[in-house]
mmCIF file of C-alpha atoms in Angstrom:
data_model
loop_
_atom_site.group_PDB
_atom_site.id
_atom_site.type_symbol
_atom_site.label_atom_id
_atom_site.label_comp_id
_atom_site.label_asym_id
_atom_site.label_seq_id
_atom_site.Cartn_x
_atom_site.Cartn_y
_atom_site.Cartn_z
ATOM 1 C CA UNK A 472 -35.346 -87.383 20.963
ATOM 2 C CA UNK A 473 -36.144 -86.437 17.396
ATOM 3 C CA UNK A 474 -37.327 -83.022 18.604
ATOM 4 C CA UNK A 475 -33.993 -82.433 20.328
ATOM 5 C CA UNK A 476 -32.174 -83.397 17.151
ATOM 6 C CA UNK A 477 -34.351 -81.019 15.188
ATOM 7 C CA UNK A 478 -33.476 -78.226 17.657
ATOM 8 C CA UNK A 479 -29.772 -78.963 17.298
ATOM 9 C CA UNK A 480 -30.083 -78.897 13.529
ATOM 10 C CA UNK A 481 -32.013 -75.623 13.663
ATOM 11 C CA UNK A 482 -29.462 -74.100 16.073
ATOM 12 C CA UNK A 483 -26.575 -75.094 13.814
ATOM 13 C CA UNK A 484 -28.384 -73.640 10.814
ATOM 14 C CA UNK A 485 -29.000 -70.332 12.612
ATOM 15 C CA UNK A 486 -25.386 -70.323 13.799
ATOM 16 C CA UNK A 487 -24.162 -70.767 10.250
ATOM 17 C CA UNK A 488 -26.559 -68.159 8.863
ATOM 18 C CA UNK A 489 -25.682 -65.734 11.677
ATOM 19 C CA UNK A 490 -25.907 -62.064 10.690
ATOM 20 C CA UNK A 491 -26.357 -61.191 7.000
ATOM 21 C CA UNK A 492 -25.638 -64.834 6.162
ATOM 22 C CA UNK A 493 -22.259 -64.790 7.959
ATOM 23 C CA UNK A 494 -21.275 -67.659 10.255
ATOM 24 C CA UNK A 495 -21.344 -66.527 13.901
ATOM 25 C CA UNK A 496 -18.004 -68.238 14.473
ATOM 26 C CA UNK A 497 -16.422 -66.090 11.784
ATOM 27 C CA UNK A 498 -18.048 -62.987 13.244
ATOM 28 C CA UNK A 499 -16.628 -63.755 16.684
ATOM 29 C CA UNK A 500 -13.162 -64.388 15.260
ATOM 30 C CA UNK A 501 -13.408 -61.193 13.237
ATOM 31 C CA UNK A 502 -14.387 -59.193 16.323
ATOM 32 C CA UNK A 503 -11.502 -60.739 18.268
ATOM 33 C CA UNK A 504 -9.086 -59.728 15.492
ATOM 34 C CA UNK A 505 -10.402 -56.129 15.523
ATOM 35 C CA UNK A 506 -10.200 -55.934 19.348
ATOM 36 C CA UNK A 507 -6.684 -57.374 19.260
ATOM 37 C CA UNK A 508 -5.458 -54.738 16.836
ATOM 38 C CA UNK A 509 -7.337 -52.022 18.777
ATOM 39 C CA UNK A 510 -5.496 -52.983 21.961
ATOM 40 C CA UNK A 511 -2.263 -53.266 20.012
ATOM 41 C CA UNK A 512 -2.523 -49.754 18.562
ATOM 42 C CA UNK A 513 -0.934 -47.959 21.550
ATOM 43 C CA UNK A 514 1.983 -50.421 21.691
ATOM 44 C CA UNK A 515 2.407 -50.208 17.918
ATOM 45 C CA UNK A 516 2.507 -46.395 17.954
ATOM 46 C CA UNK A 517 4.957 -46.305 20.872
ATOM 47 C CA UNK A 518 7.222 -48.870 19.215
ATOM 48 C CA UNK A 519 7.317 -47.062 15.866
ATOM 49 C CA UNK A 520 7.667 -43.611 17.437
ATOM 50 C CA UNK A 521 10.385 -44.860 19.792
ATOM 51 C CA UNK A 522 12.403 -46.176 16.869
ATOM 52 C CA UNK A 523 11.877 -42.982 14.894
ATOM 53 C CA UNK A 524 12.947 -40.838 17.866
ATOM 54 C CA UNK A 525 16.268 -42.649 17.984
ATOM 55 C CA UNK A 526 16.792 -41.845 14.317
ATOM 56 C CA UNK A 527 15.829 -38.144 14.463
ATOM 57 C CA UNK A 528 17.992 -37.500 17.532
ATOM 58 C CA UNK A 529 20.985 -37.795 15.231
ATOM 59 C CA UNK A 530 19.806 -34.835 13.130
ATOM 60 C CA UNK A 531 20.083 -31.128 13.971
ATOM 61 C CA UNK A 532 16.827 -29.919 12.415
ATOM 62 C CA UNK A 533 13.558 -29.425 14.307
ATOM 63 C CA UNK A 534 11.307 -30.473 11.419
ATOM 64 C CA UNK A 535 11.785 -34.214 11.901
ATOM 65 C CA UNK A 536 11.089 -33.873 15.645
ATOM 66 C CA UNK A 537 7.815 -32.108 14.857
ATOM 67 C CA UNK A 538 6.901 -34.835 12.342
ATOM 68 C CA UNK A 539 7.286 -37.546 14.989
ATOM 69 C CA UNK A 540 5.114 -35.616 17.454
ATOM 70 C CA UNK A 541 2.196 -35.075 15.072
ATOM 71 C CA UNK A 542 2.000 -38.547 13.488
ATOM 72 C CA UNK A 543 1.240 -40.318 16.772
ATOM 73 C CA UNK A 544 -2.540 -40.004 16.253
ATOM 74 C CA UNK A 545 -2.573 -41.454 12.703
ATOM 75 C CA UNK A 546 -0.179 -44.220 13.768
ATOM 76 C CA UNK A 547 -2.598 -45.270 16.514
ATOM 77 C CA UNK A 548 -5.393 -45.362 13.945
ATOM 78 C CA UNK A 549 -3.408 -47.480 11.455
ATOM 79 C CA UNK A 550 -3.629 -50.788 13.447
ATOM 80 C CA UNK A 551 -7.415 -50.363 13.584
ATOM 81 C CA UNK A 552 -7.490 -50.036 9.795
ATOM 82 C CA UNK A 553 -5.265 -53.102 9.365
ATOM 83 C CA UNK A 554 -7.264 -55.102 11.927
ATOM 84 C CA UNK A 555 -10.571 -54.331 10.224
ATOM 85 C CA UNK A 556 -9.113 -55.312 6.841
ATOM 86 C CA UNK A 557 -7.748 -58.638 8.162
ATOM 87 C CA UNK A 558 -11.008 -59.411 10.000
ATOM 88 C CA UNK A 559 -13.155 -58.744 6.931
ATOM 89 C CA UNK A 560 -10.756 -60.760 4.754
ATOM 90 C CA UNK A 561 -11.090 -63.727 7.111
ATOM 91 C CA UNK A 562 -14.896 -63.658 7.010
ATOM 92 C CA UNK A 563 -16.581 -65.163 3.963
ATOM 93 C CA UNK A 564 -18.910 -62.479 2.658
ATOM 94 C CA UNK A 565 -21.596 -62.506 0.034
ATOM 95 C CA UNK A 566 -20.864 -60.510 -3.153
ATOM 96 C CA UNK A 567 -23.280 -57.650 -2.338
ATOM 97 C CA UNK A 568 -21.981 -57.334 1.237
ATOM 98 C CA UNK A 569 -18.384 -57.701 0.052
ATOM 99 C CA UNK A 570 -18.727 -54.560 -2.044
ATOM 100 C CA UNK A 571 -20.020 -52.612 0.987
ATOM 101 C CA UNK A 572 -17.183 -53.843 3.242
ATOM 102 C CA UNK A 573 -14.628 -52.960 0.558
ATOM 103 C CA UNK A 574 -15.941 -49.388 0.535
ATOM 104 C CA UNK A 575 -15.552 -49.243 4.300
ATOM 105 C CA UNK A 576 -11.952 -50.463 4.028
ATOM 106 C CA UNK A 577 -11.203 -47.864 1.354
ATOM 107 C CA UNK A 578 -12.852 -45.203 3.489
ATOM 108 C CA UNK A 579 -10.733 -46.095 6.536
ATOM 109 C CA UNK A 580 -7.546 -46.018 4.454
ATOM 110 C CA UNK A 581 -8.566 -42.633 2.959
ATOM 111 C CA UNK A 582 -9.210 -41.238 6.450
ATOM 112 C CA UNK A 583 -5.765 -42.441 7.554
ATOM 113 C CA UNK A 584 -4.010 -40.847 4.558
ATOM 114 C CA UNK A 585 -5.712 -37.452 4.822
ATOM 115 C CA UNK A 586 -5.411 -37.417 8.614
ATOM 116 C CA UNK A 587 -1.679 -37.962 8.193
ATOM 117 C CA UNK A 588 -1.494 -35.139 5.609
ATOM 118 C CA UNK A 589 -3.468 -32.864 7.935
ATOM 119 C CA UNK A 590 -1.019 -33.514 10.756
ATOM 120 C CA UNK A 591 2.013 -33.003 8.505
ATOM 121 C CA UNK A 592 0.909 -29.408 7.908
ATOM 122 C CA UNK A 593 2.332 -28.596 11.364
ATOM 123 C CA UNK A 594 5.981 -29.512 10.551
ATOM 124 C CA UNK A 595 5.471 -27.926 7.132
ATOM 125 C CA UNK A 596 4.878 -24.673 9.041
ATOM 126 C CA UNK A 597 8.595 -24.611 9.943
ATOM 127 C CA UNK A 598 9.343 -24.056 6.265
ATOM 128 C CA UNK A 599 6.627 -21.432 5.776
ATOM 129 C CA UNK A 600 7.635 -19.494 8.901
ATOM 130 C CA UNK A 601 11.004 -18.800 7.320
ATOM 131 C CA UNK A 602 9.120 -16.348 5.097
ATOM 132 C CA UNK A 603 7.582 -14.410 8.038
ATOM 133 C CA UNK A 604 9.875 -11.461 7.322
ATOM 134 C CA UNK A 605 8.509 -11.204 3.772
ATOM 135 C CA UNK A 606 4.917 -12.107 4.590
ATOM 136 C CA UNK A 607 3.642 -11.574 8.157
ATOM 137 C CA UNK A 608 3.005 -13.804 11.144
ATOM 138 C CA UNK A 609 -0.752 -13.466 10.683
ATOM 139 C CA UNK A 610 -0.553 -14.297 6.961
ATOM 140 C CA UNK A 611 1.544 -17.375 7.734
ATOM 141 C CA UNK A 612 -1.064 -18.478 10.291
ATOM 142 C CA UNK A 613 -3.829 -17.930 7.734
ATOM 143 C CA UNK A 614 -1.886 -20.013 5.196
ATOM 144 C CA UNK A 615 -1.463 -22.907 7.609
ATOM 145 C CA UNK A 616 -5.140 -22.829 8.604
ATOM 146 C CA UNK A 617 -6.098 -22.707 4.932
ATOM 147 C CA UNK A 618 -3.928 -25.766 4.183
ATOM 148 C CA UNK A 619 -5.552 -27.727 7.006
ATOM 149 C CA UNK A 620 -9.029 -26.816 5.802
ATOM 150 C CA UNK A 621 -8.072 -27.727 2.220
ATOM 151 C CA UNK A 622 -6.836 -31.174 3.317
ATOM 152 C CA UNK A 623 -10.101 -31.787 5.220
ATOM 153 C CA UNK A 624 -12.199 -30.748 2.209
ATOM 154 C CA UNK A 625 -10.197 -32.950 -0.166
ATOM 155 C CA UNK A 626 -10.545 -35.863 2.243
ATOM 156 C CA UNK A 627 -14.332 -35.413 2.403
ATOM 157 C CA UNK A 628 -14.524 -35.212 -1.405
ATOM 158 C CA UNK A 629 -12.488 -38.424 -1.735
ATOM 159 C CA UNK A 630 -14.757 -40.261 0.737
ATOM 160 C CA UNK A 631 -17.920 -39.039 -0.989
ATOM 161 C CA UNK A 632 -16.566 -40.197 -4.348
ATOM 162 C CA UNK A 633 -15.897 -43.648 -2.884
ATOM 163 C CA UNK A 634 -19.546 -43.954 -1.926
ATOM 164 C CA UNK A 635 -20.732 -42.873 -5.344
ATOM 165 C CA UNK A 636 -21.795 -39.384 -4.348
ATOM 166 C CA UNK A 637 -20.988 -36.943 -7.167
ATOM 167 C CA UNK A 638 -19.368 -33.808 -5.838
ATOM 168 C CA UNK A 639 -19.822 -31.718 -9.004
ATOM 169 C CA UNK A 640 -23.588 -31.130 -8.628
ATOM 170 C CA UNK A 641 -23.093 -30.417 -4.930
ATOM 171 C CA UNK A 642 -20.472 -27.779 -5.703
ATOM 172 C CA UNK A 643 -22.755 -26.225 -8.336
ATOM 173 C CA UNK A 644 -25.603 -26.105 -5.835
ATOM 174 C CA UNK A 645 -23.292 -24.597 -3.234
ATOM 175 C CA UNK A 646 -22.237 -22.008 -5.818
ATOM 176 C CA UNK A 647 -25.806 -20.832 -6.260
ATOM 177 C CA UNK A 648 -26.293 -20.924 -2.529
ATOM 178 C CA UNK A 649 -23.056 -18.972 -2.109
ATOM 179 C CA UNK A 650 -24.307 -16.201 -4.400
ATOM 180 C CA UNK A 651 -27.443 -15.864 -2.301
ATOM 181 C CA UNK A 652 -25.399 -15.846 0.902
ATOM 182 C CA UNK A 653 -22.938 -13.317 -0.529
ATOM 183 C CA UNK A 654 -25.758 -10.873 -1.233
ATOM 184 C CA UNK A 655 -26.831 -11.081 2.394
ATOM 185 C CA UNK A 656 -23.338 -11.150 3.857
ATOM 186 C CA UNK A 657 -21.626 -8.278 2.087
ATOM 187 C CA UNK A 658 -20.116 -6.979 5.307
ATOM 188 C CA UNK A 659 -18.554 -10.371 6.005
ATOM 189 C CA UNK A 660 -16.828 -10.499 2.613
ATOM 190 C CA UNK A 661 -15.864 -6.852 2.879
ATOM 191 C CA UNK A 662 -14.154 -7.567 6.201
ATOM 192 C CA UNK A 663 -12.481 -10.680 4.772
ATOM 193 C CA UNK A 664 -11.075 -8.826 1.757
ATOM 194 C CA UNK A 665 -9.905 -5.959 3.980
ATOM 195 C CA UNK A 666 -8.198 -8.460 6.283
ATOM 196 C CA UNK A 667 -6.354 -9.990 3.333
ATOM 197 C CA UNK A 668 -5.248 -6.533 2.168
ATOM 198 C CA UNK A 669 -3.987 -5.728 5.671
ATOM 199 C CA UNK A 670 -1.790 -8.819 5.605
ATOM 200 C CA UNK A 671 -0.625 -8.371 2.010
ATOM 201 C CA UNK A 672 0.227 -4.688 2.419
ATOM 202 C CA UNK A 673 1.699 -5.286 5.898
ATOM 203 C CA UNK A 674 0.086 -2.182 7.353
ATOM 204 C CA UNK A 675 0.660 -3.607 10.824
ATOM 205 C CA UNK A 676 1.465 -6.909 12.467
ATOM 206 C CA UNK A 677 0.586 -8.692 15.689
ATOM 207 C CA UNK A 678 2.330 -6.880 18.557
ATOM 208 C CA UNK A 679 2.403 -3.460 16.843
ATOM 209 C CA UNK A 680 1.057 -0.423 18.682
ATOM 210 C CA UNK A 681 -1.360 1.397 16.409
ATOM 211 C CA UNK A 682 -3.976 4.132 16.489
ATOM 212 C CA UNK A 683 -7.115 3.826 14.395
ATOM 213 C CA UNK A 684 -8.624 7.267 13.945
ATOM 214 C CA UNK A 685 -11.914 7.497 15.812
ATOM 215 C CA UNK A 686 -11.800 3.849 16.931
ATOM 216 C CA UNK A 687 -9.036 2.724 19.299
ATOM 217 C CA UNK A 688 -5.375 2.970 20.241
ATOM 218 C CA UNK A 689 -3.335 0.082 21.600
ATOM 219 C CA UNK A 690 -1.495 -3.140 20.774
ATOM 220 C CA UNK A 691 -2.641 -5.534 18.048
ATOM 221 C CA UNK A 692 -3.347 -8.947 19.595
ATOM 222 C CA UNK A 693 -5.007 -10.799 16.738
ATOM 223 C CA UNK A 694 -5.802 -10.277 13.053
ATOM 224 C CA UNK A 695 -8.794 -12.418 12.177
ATOM 225 C CA UNK A 696 -10.803 -13.100 9.045
ATOM 226 C CA UNK A 697 -13.537 -10.663 10.073
ATOM 227 C CA UNK A 698 -12.060 -8.367 12.711
ATOM 228 C CA UNK A 699 -8.884 -7.290 14.460
ATOM 229 C CA UNK A 700 -8.431 -7.300 18.234
ATOM 230 C CA UNK A 701 -6.656 -4.334 19.824
ATOM 231 C CA UNK A 702 -5.681 -4.244 23.490
ATOM 232 C CA UNK A 703 -5.944 -0.626 24.638
ATOM 233 C CA UNK A 704 -3.597 0.870 27.214
ATOM 234 C CA UNK A 705 -6.325 0.636 29.863
ATOM 235 C CA UNK A 706 -6.286 -3.175 29.219
ATOM 236 C CA UNK A 707 -9.696 -3.144 27.500
ATOM 237 C CA UNK A 708 -9.996 -5.321 24.402
ATOM 238 C CA UNK A 709 -11.528 -3.648 21.339
ATOM 239 C CA UNK A 710 -12.731 -5.593 18.299
ATOM 240 C CA UNK A 711 -12.584 -3.517 15.109
ATOM 241 C CA UNK A 712 -14.125 -4.775 11.829
ATOM 242 C CA UNK A 713 -11.432 -5.062 9.183
ATOM 243 C CA UNK A 714 -13.183 -2.768 6.702
ATOM 244 C CA UNK A 715 -12.620 0.107 9.146
ATOM 245 C CA UNK A 716 -8.909 -0.003 8.327
ATOM 246 C CA UNK A 717 -9.719 0.814 4.701
ATOM 247 C CA UNK A 718 -11.882 3.787 5.696
ATOM 248 C CA UNK A 719 -9.953 5.214 8.671
ATOM 249 C CA UNK A 720 -6.373 6.431 8.911
ATOM 250 C CA UNK A 721 -4.070 4.106 10.844
ATOM 251 C CA UNK A 722 -0.957 5.280 12.694
ATOM 252 C CA UNK A 723 1.633 2.577 13.377
ATOM 253 C CA UNK A 724 3.736 3.761 16.306
ATOM 254 C CA UNK A 725 5.890 0.635 16.362
ATOM 255 C CA UNK A 726 7.411 1.322 12.956
ATOM 256 C CA UNK A 727 8.694 4.784 13.728
ATOM 257 C CA UNK A 728 12.449 5.052 13.702
ATOM 258 C CA UNK A 729 12.792 7.542 16.543
ATOM 259 C CA UNK A 730 10.673 9.122 19.262
ATOM 260 C CA UNK A 731 10.365 12.891 19.338
ATOM 261 C CA UNK A 732 10.749 15.259 22.263
ATOM 262 C CA UNK A 733 9.202 18.680 21.687
ATOM 263 C CA UNK A 734 9.004 21.214 24.518
ATOM 264 C CA UNK A 735 8.351 24.928 24.825
ATOM 265 C CA UNK A 736 10.356 26.111 27.830
ATOM 266 C CA UNK A 737 9.003 29.339 29.297
ATOM 267 C CA UNK A 738 11.694 31.687 30.659
ATOM 268 C CA UNK A 739 10.952 34.774 32.705
ATOM 269 C CA UNK A 740 10.933 38.120 30.914
ATOM 270 C CA UNK A 741 13.634 39.383 33.248
ATOM 271 C CA UNK A 742 16.031 36.831 31.685
ATOM 272 C CA UNK A 743 18.829 38.693 29.942
ATOM 273 C CA UNK A 744 19.915 38.107 26.350
ATOM 274 C CA UNK A 745 23.197 36.667 27.552
ATOM 275 C CA UNK A 746 21.416 34.214 29.839
ATOM 276 C CA UNK A 747 19.099 33.107 27.034
ATOM 277 C CA UNK A 748 22.013 32.509 24.673
ATOM 278 C CA UNK A 749 23.929 30.549 27.291
ATOM 279 C CA UNK A 750 20.900 28.407 28.108
ATOM 280 C CA UNK A 751 20.242 27.747 24.431
ATOM 281 C CA UNK A 752 23.865 26.857 23.655
ATOM 282 C CA UNK A 753 24.287 24.545 26.651
ATOM 283 C CA UNK A 754 21.058 22.640 25.935
ATOM 284 C CA UNK A 755 22.056 22.285 22.282
ATOM 285 C CA UNK A 756 25.535 21.137 23.244
ATOM 286 C CA UNK A 757 24.170 18.538 25.668
ATOM 287 C CA UNK A 758 21.810 17.061 23.058
ATOM 288 C CA UNK A 759 24.407 17.033 20.269
ATOM 289 C CA UNK A 760 27.038 15.309 22.412
ATOM 290 C CA UNK A 761 24.765 12.651 23.915
ATOM 291 C CA UNK A 762 24.770 9.348 21.997
ATOM 292 C CA UNK A 763 21.196 8.598 23.060
ATOM 293 C CA UNK A 764 19.860 11.271 20.699
ATOM 294 C CA UNK A 765 19.640 11.026 16.900
ATOM 295 C CA UNK A 766 21.615 14.144 16.122
ATOM 296 C CA UNK A 767 23.988 13.638 13.196
ATOM 297 C CA UNK A 768 22.004 16.149 11.100
ATOM 298 C CA UNK A 769 21.669 13.917 8.017
ATOM 299 C CA UNK A 770 17.888 14.452 7.834
ATOM 300 C CA UNK A 771 15.028 16.088 9.712
ATOM 301 C CA UNK A 772 14.643 13.174 12.127
ATOM 302 C CA UNK A 773 18.321 13.315 13.050
ATOM 303 C CA UNK A 774 18.531 17.053 13.759
ATOM 304 C CA UNK A 775 17.978 18.843 17.047
ATOM 305 C CA UNK A 776 16.562 22.363 17.336
ATOM 306 C CA UNK A 777 16.992 24.725 20.277
ATOM 307 C CA UNK A 778 15.971 28.340 19.681
ATOM 308 C CA UNK A 779 13.769 31.203 20.874
ATOM 309 C CA UNK A 780 10.323 30.472 19.537
ATOM 310 C CA UNK A 781 7.911 33.178 20.665
ATOM 311 C CA UNK A 782 6.988 35.835 23.195
ATOM 312 C CA UNK A 783 4.006 34.676 25.204
ATOM 313 C CA UNK A 784 1.911 36.658 27.680
ATOM 314 C CA UNK A 785 3.955 35.529 30.669
ATOM 315 C CA UNK A 786 7.157 34.084 29.233
ATOM 316 C CA UNK A 787 9.794 33.994 26.547
ATOM 317 C CA UNK A 788 9.310 30.567 24.975
ATOM 318 C CA UNK A 789 12.326 28.529 23.929
ATOM 319 C CA UNK A 790 11.730 25.580 21.565
ATOM 320 C CA UNK A 791 13.566 22.321 22.334
ATOM 321 C CA UNK A 792 13.013 19.604 19.732
ATOM 322 C CA UNK A 793 15.046 16.437 19.295
ATOM 323 C CA UNK A 794 14.671 12.718 18.618
ATOM 324 C CA UNK A 795 15.796 9.861 20.830
ATOM 325 C CA UNK A 796 17.315 6.798 19.169
ATOM 326 C CA UNK A 797 14.956 4.450 20.954
ATOM 327 C CA UNK A 798 11.535 3.398 19.743
ATOM 328 C CA UNK A 799 11.087 1.516 23.018
ATOM 329 C CA UNK A 800 8.853 3.491 25.391
ATOM 330 C CA UNK A 801 10.815 2.717 28.578
ATOM 331 C CA UNK A 802 14.151 3.850 27.155
ATOM 332 C CA UNK A 803 12.550 6.937 25.630
ATOM 333 C CA UNK A 804 11.068 7.984 28.977
ATOM 334 C CA UNK A 805 14.434 7.458 30.653
ATOM 335 C CA UNK A 806 16.255 9.700 28.155
ATOM 336 C CA UNK A 807 13.456 12.260 28.324
ATOM 337 C CA UNK A 808 13.794 12.477 32.104
ATOM 338 C CA UNK A 809 17.563 12.975 31.864
ATOM 339 C CA UNK A 810 17.038 15.852 29.430
ATOM 340 C CA UNK A 811 14.447 17.488 31.688
ATOM 341 C CA UNK A 812 16.787 17.333 34.690
ATOM 342 C CA UNK A 813 19.675 18.706 32.630
ATOM 343 C CA UNK A 814 17.601 21.659 31.381
ATOM 344 C CA UNK A 815 16.564 22.442 34.951
ATOM 345 C CA UNK A 816 20.219 22.416 36.039
ATOM 346 C CA UNK A 817 21.274 24.666 33.136
ATOM 347 C CA UNK A 818 18.577 27.249 33.862
ATOM 348 C CA UNK A 819 19.392 27.301 37.573
ATOM 349 C CA UNK A 820 23.151 27.585 36.937
ATOM 350 C CA UNK A 821 22.495 30.610 34.731
ATOM 351 C CA UNK A 822 20.572 32.260 37.611
ATOM 352 C CA UNK A 823 17.461 32.363 35.447
ATOM 353 C CA UNK A 824 13.977 31.125 36.217
ATOM 354 C CA UNK A 825 11.017 29.422 34.625
ATOM 355 C CA UNK A 826 7.986 31.580 34.009
ATOM 356 C CA UNK A 827 4.482 30.771 35.107
ATOM 357 C CA UNK A 828 1.177 32.401 34.142
ATOM 358 C CA UNK A 829 0.917 35.764 35.910
ATOM 359 C CA UNK A 830 -0.458 39.276 35.535
ATOM 360 C CA UNK A 831 1.070 42.615 36.554
ATOM 361 C CA UNK A 832 -1.080 45.545 37.693
ATOM 362 C CA UNK A 833 0.291 49.051 37.152
ATOM 363 C CA UNK A 834 -1.249 51.979 39.099
ATOM 364 C CA UNK A 835 -0.725 55.436 37.603
ATOM 365 C CA UNK A 836 -1.516 58.934 39.011
ATOM 366 C CA UNK A 837 -3.043 57.531 42.192
ATOM 367 C CA UNK A 838 -2.972 60.045 45.170
ATOM 368 C CA UNK A 839 -1.273 57.791 47.679
ATOM 369 C CA UNK A 840 -0.361 60.881 49.823
ATOM 370 C CA UNK A 841 -4.015 61.232 50.870
ATOM 371 C CA UNK A 842 -4.729 58.373 53.266
ATOM 372 C CA UNK A 843 -8.256 59.609 53.971
ATOM 373 C CA UNK A 844 -9.305 58.229 50.615
ATOM 374 C CA UNK A 845 -8.977 54.723 52.041
ATOM 375 C CA UNK A 846 -11.260 55.525 54.995
ATOM 376 C CA UNK A 847 -14.726 53.968 54.781
ATOM 377 C CA UNK A 848 -17.650 56.389 54.407
ATOM 378 C CA UNK A 849 -19.253 57.625 57.625
ATOM 379 C CA UNK A 850 -22.560 56.223 58.671
ATOM 380 C CA UNK A 851 -25.008 59.123 58.391
ATOM 381 C CA UNK A 852 -27.763 57.435 60.363
#
């Protein structure tokens, strides 16, 4: 019987000592508290978000709606933080272990705060995007990504400081390491700086159709830190390092005001002077009176030209040059087709014709009155 009593005494002593000198009963209660708050987190987040949704529905701005959407994750994490704090407050801890648990609590609260700040960058983007006209879409995206990265770095620094890890020596060591990396990654930094200059100078934006001399021609899909993606007209995707844009000429077709039509119309040499003048005047009149052409004559790009240009081997060439008001390709092609049909009608109505490459052979002093010349030679065998 005494042995059984000794076992009970030993069991009670072990139960009280538990883990790290903590009573097992307190550990179990603490775990139950943490599990309770973990299960409660979804209901807590839905309750808070539901109440907030009712409030923001009364406003007309989109920023508050975006705030409610992005804070759901941190709100679900908050009950876990509170539950862990309550559980550790309930348990009687030794002084050395109490200091460790306090650091964990501070770490969880720091994670919650910086996670919330990281998520709030998204609604903050509504304010930044108002400056897209002055900056660029790509630069705005870079700014938002940079803010998110900055929040993460600051959060890591704050957590390291809590645990007594000095960040200053680490940064100094990273600085020396960065110098070594920079020497071996010159192309990377060159591309990064070129990418920043592209965005600052607004040479082109996402969606612009550009031509990079000797590289590619197509639509800009993405401007990255290291390279730019261009979708060519054959649907192939070309990745061009950003430093190429500093070394090669870039033509931005999207930013042109008008699209040009420039034709050399070849008329037959038998076309009379009167016919040529009539054709020229009617084409000029059609272009000047059509509102789809930029033709008010205020500058070079708003002036049409129709005149005899040159005498070619097989034709009299008439220059037709004008600018359509549309930068859109589809509308430009439509106007261009109308002009081509109209020119064809004008030439036909004037009883003239379009020339094509040809050669004329003139035979002089040939004795056509002696047919025997064309007879084949007799076979003398």
